mmCIF file of C-alpha atoms in Angstrom:
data_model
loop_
_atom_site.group_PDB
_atom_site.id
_atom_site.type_symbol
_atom_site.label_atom_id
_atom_site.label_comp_id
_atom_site.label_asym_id
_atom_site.label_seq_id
_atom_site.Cartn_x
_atom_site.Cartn_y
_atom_site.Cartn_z
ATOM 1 C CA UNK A 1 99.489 147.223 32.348
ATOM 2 C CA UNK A 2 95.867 146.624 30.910
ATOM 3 C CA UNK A 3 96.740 143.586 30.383
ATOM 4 C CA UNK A 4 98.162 142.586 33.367
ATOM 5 C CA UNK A 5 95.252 144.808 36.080
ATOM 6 C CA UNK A 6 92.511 143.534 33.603
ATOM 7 C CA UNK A 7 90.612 142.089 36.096
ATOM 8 C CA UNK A 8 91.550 145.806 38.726
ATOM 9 C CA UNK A 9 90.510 148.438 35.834
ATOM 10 C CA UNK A 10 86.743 149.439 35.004
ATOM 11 C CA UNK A 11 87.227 149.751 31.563
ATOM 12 C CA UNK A 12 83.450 150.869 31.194
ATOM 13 C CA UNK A 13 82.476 148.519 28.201
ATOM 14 C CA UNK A 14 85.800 150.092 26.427
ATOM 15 C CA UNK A 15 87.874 147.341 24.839
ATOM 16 C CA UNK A 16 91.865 147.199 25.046
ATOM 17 C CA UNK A 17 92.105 148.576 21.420
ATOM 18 C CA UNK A 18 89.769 151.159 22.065
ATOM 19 C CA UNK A 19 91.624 152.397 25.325
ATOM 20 C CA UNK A 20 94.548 152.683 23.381
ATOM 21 C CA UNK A 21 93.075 154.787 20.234
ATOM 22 C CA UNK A 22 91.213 157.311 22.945
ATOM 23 C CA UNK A 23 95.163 157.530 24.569
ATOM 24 C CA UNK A 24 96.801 158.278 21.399
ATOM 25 C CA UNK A 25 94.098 160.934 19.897
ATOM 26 C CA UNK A 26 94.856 162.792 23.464
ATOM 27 C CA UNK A 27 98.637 162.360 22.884
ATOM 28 C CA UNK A 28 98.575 163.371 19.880
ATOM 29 C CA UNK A 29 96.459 167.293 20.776
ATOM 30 C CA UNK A 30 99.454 168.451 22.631
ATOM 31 C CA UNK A 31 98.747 172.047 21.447
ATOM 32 C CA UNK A 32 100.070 174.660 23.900
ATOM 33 C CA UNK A 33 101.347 178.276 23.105
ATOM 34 C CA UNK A 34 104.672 180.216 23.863
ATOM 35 C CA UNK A 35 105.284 183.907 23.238
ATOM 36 C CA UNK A 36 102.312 184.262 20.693
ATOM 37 C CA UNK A 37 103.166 181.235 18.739
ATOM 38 C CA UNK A 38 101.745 177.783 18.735
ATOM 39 C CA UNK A 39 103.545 174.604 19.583
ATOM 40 C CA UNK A 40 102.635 170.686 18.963
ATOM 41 C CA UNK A 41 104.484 168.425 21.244
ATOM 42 C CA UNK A 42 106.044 165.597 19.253
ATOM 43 C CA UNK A 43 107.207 163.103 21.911
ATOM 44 C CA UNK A 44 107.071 162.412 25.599
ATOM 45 C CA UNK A 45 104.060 164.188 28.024
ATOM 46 C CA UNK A 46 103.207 167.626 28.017
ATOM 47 C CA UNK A 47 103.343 168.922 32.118
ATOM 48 C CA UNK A 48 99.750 169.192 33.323
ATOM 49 C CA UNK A 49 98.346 167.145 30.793
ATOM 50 C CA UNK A 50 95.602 165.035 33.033
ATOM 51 C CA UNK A 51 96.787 161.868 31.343
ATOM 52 C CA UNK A 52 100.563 162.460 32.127
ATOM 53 C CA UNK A 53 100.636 161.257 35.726
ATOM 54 C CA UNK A 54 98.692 157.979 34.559
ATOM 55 C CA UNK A 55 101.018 157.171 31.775
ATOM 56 C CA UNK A 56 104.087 158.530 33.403
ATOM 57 C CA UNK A 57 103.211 155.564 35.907
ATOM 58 C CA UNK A 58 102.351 153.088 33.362
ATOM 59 C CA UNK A 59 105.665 153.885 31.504
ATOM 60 C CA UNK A 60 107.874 153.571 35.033
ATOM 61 C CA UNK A 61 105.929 150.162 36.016
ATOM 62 C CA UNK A 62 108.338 148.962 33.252
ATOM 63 C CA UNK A 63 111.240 150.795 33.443
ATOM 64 C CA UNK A 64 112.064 149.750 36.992
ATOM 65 C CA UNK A 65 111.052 146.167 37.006
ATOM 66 C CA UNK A 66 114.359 144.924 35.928
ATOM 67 C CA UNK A 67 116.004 147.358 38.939
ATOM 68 C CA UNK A 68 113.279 145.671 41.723
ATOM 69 C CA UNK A 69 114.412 142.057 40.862
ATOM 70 C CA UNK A 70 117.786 143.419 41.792
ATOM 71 C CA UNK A 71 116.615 143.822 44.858
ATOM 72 C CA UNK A 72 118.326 147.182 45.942
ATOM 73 C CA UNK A 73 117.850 148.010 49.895
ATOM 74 C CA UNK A 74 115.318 150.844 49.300
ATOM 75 C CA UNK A 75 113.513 151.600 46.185
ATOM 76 C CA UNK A 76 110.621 153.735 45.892
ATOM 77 C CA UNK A 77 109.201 156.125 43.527
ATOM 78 C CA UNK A 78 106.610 159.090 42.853
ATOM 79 C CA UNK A 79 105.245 159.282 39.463
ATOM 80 C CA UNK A 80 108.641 159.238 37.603
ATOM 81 C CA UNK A 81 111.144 160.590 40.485
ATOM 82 C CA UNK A 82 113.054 157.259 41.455
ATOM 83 C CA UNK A 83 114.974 156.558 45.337
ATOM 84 C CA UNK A 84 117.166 153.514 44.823
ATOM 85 C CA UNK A 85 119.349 152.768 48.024
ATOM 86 C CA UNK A 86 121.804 149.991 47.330
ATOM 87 C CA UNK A 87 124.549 147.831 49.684
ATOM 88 C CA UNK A 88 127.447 149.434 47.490
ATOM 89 C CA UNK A 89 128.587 152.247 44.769
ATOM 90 C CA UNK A 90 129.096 149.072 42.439
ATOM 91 C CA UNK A 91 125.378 148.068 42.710
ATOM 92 C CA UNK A 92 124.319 151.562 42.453
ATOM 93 C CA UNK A 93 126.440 152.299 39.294
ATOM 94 C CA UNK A 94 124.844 149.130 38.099
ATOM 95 C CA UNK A 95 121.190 149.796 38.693
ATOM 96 C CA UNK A 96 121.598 153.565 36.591
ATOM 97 C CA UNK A 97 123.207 151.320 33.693
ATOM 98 C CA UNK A 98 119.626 149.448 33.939
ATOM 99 C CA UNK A 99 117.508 152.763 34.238
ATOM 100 C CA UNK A 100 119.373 153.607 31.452
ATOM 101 C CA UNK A 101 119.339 151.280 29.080
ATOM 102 C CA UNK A 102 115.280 150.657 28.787
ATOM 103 C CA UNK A 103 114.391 153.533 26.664
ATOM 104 C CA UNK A 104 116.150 155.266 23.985
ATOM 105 C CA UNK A 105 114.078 158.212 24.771
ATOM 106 C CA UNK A 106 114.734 159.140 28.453
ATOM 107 C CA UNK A 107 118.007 159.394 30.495
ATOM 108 C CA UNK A 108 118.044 159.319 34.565
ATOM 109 C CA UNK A 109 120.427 161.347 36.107
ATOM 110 C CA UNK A 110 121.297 161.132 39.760
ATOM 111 C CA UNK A 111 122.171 162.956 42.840
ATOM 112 C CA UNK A 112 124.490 161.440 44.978
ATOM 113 C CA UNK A 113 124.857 162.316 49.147
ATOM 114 C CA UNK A 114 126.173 165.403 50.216
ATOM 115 C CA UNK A 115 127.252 165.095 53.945
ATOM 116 C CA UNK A 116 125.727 162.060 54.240
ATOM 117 C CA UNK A 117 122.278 162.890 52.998
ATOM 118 C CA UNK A 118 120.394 162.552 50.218
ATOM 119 C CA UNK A 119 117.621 164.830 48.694
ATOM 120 C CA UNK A 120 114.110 162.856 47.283
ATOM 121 C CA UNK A 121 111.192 165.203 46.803
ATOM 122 C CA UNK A 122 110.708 167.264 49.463
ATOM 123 C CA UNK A 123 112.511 164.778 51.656
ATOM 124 C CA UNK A 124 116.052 164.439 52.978
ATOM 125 C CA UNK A 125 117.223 160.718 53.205
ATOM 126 C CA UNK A 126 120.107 159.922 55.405
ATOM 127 C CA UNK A 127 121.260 156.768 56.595
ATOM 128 C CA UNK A 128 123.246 155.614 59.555
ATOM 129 C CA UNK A 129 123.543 152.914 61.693
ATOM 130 C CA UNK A 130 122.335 150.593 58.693
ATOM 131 C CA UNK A 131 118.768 152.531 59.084
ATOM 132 C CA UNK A 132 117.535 155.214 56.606
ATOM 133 C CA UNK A 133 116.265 158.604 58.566
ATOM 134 C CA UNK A 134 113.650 161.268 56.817
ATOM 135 C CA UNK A 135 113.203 164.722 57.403
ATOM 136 C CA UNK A 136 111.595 167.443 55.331
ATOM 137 C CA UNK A 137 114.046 169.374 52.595
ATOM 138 C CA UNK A 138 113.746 172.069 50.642
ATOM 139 C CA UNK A 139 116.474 172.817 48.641
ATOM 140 C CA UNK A 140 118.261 176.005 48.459
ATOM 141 C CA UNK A 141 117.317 176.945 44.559
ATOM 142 C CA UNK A 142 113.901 176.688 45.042
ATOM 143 C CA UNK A 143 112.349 179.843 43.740
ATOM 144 C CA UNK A 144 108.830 179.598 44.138
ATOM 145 C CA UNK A 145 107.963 179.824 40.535
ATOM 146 C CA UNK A 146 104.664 178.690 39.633
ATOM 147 C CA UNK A 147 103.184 179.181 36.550
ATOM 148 C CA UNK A 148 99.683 180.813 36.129
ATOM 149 C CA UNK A 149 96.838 178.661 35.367
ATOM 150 C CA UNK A 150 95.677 180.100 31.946
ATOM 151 C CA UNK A 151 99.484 179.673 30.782
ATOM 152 C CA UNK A 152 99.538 177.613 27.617
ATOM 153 C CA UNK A 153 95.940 177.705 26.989
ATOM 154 C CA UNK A 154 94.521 178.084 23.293
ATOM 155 C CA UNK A 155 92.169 180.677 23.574
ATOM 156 C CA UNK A 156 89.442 179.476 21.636
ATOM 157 C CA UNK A 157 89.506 176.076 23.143
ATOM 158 C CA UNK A 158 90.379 177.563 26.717
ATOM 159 C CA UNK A 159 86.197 177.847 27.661
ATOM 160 C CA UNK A 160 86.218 173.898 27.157
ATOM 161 C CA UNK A 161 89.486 173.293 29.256
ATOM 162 C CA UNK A 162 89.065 172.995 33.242
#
């Protein structure tokens, strides 16, 4: 994506190469801690990492261009949570294989519509009459769990984290 928003992206006198090295030193400090113990993340981006909504973008740009230039009816997507609406169950079963064959190192897994409706985010996507509706959702298992914002912290470094 450098490449291609080169002209977009203030890169602040940073070079390509050195873009990358600054990304991979922060990839590789994944350093959180569970029950008393420590923990290095080997692969994939730690949740509320700041660079993980950036990359998790970068990495999807590519994923789903092969899907686009299918041209489903609807496809949209938030960070890494994909919508794909397609003309029939043949296209759709299609467009997973795609999704699913770009990485070795993630799998998509789908919901399909219950009464007619579909769940996306916090959304509720139904369609009738050839025209998608959307309403608010919330679905039933949602607990309300959040997790404290000192979890995961190393305590010595946690004065430099904000």
């Amino acid at each position: 994506m450098l490449d291609e928003h080169e002209a977009e992206i203030v890169t602040f006198g940073l070079s390509k190469f050195h873009i990358m090295a600054l990304i991979k030193e922060c990839l590789n400090c994944n350093i959180f801690k569970w029950s008393g113990q420590y923990f290095s993340q080997k692969r994939g981006l730690a949740m509320g990492q700041r660079l993980a909504p950036v990359l998790a973008i970068c990495f999807m740009s590519r994923i789903e261009r092969p899907v686009i230039a299918r041209m489903p009816i609807m496809y949209c997507r938030y960070i890494d949570d994909c919508c794909v609406i397609s003309s029939t169950q043949q296209e759709m079963d299609v467009l997973f294989d795609i999704f699913n064959r770009q990485s070795q190192h993630i799998r998509f897994t789908r919901e399909v519509p219950h009464e007619g409706c579909l769940p996306y985010l916090n959304t509720q996507i139904k369609i009738s009459g050839g025209r998608y509706h959307v309403k608010w959702y919330r679905k039933n298992s949602s607990k309300n769990i959040l997790l404290h914002a000192n979890q995961g912290r190393i305590p010595s470094r946690s004065g430099h984290l904000k």
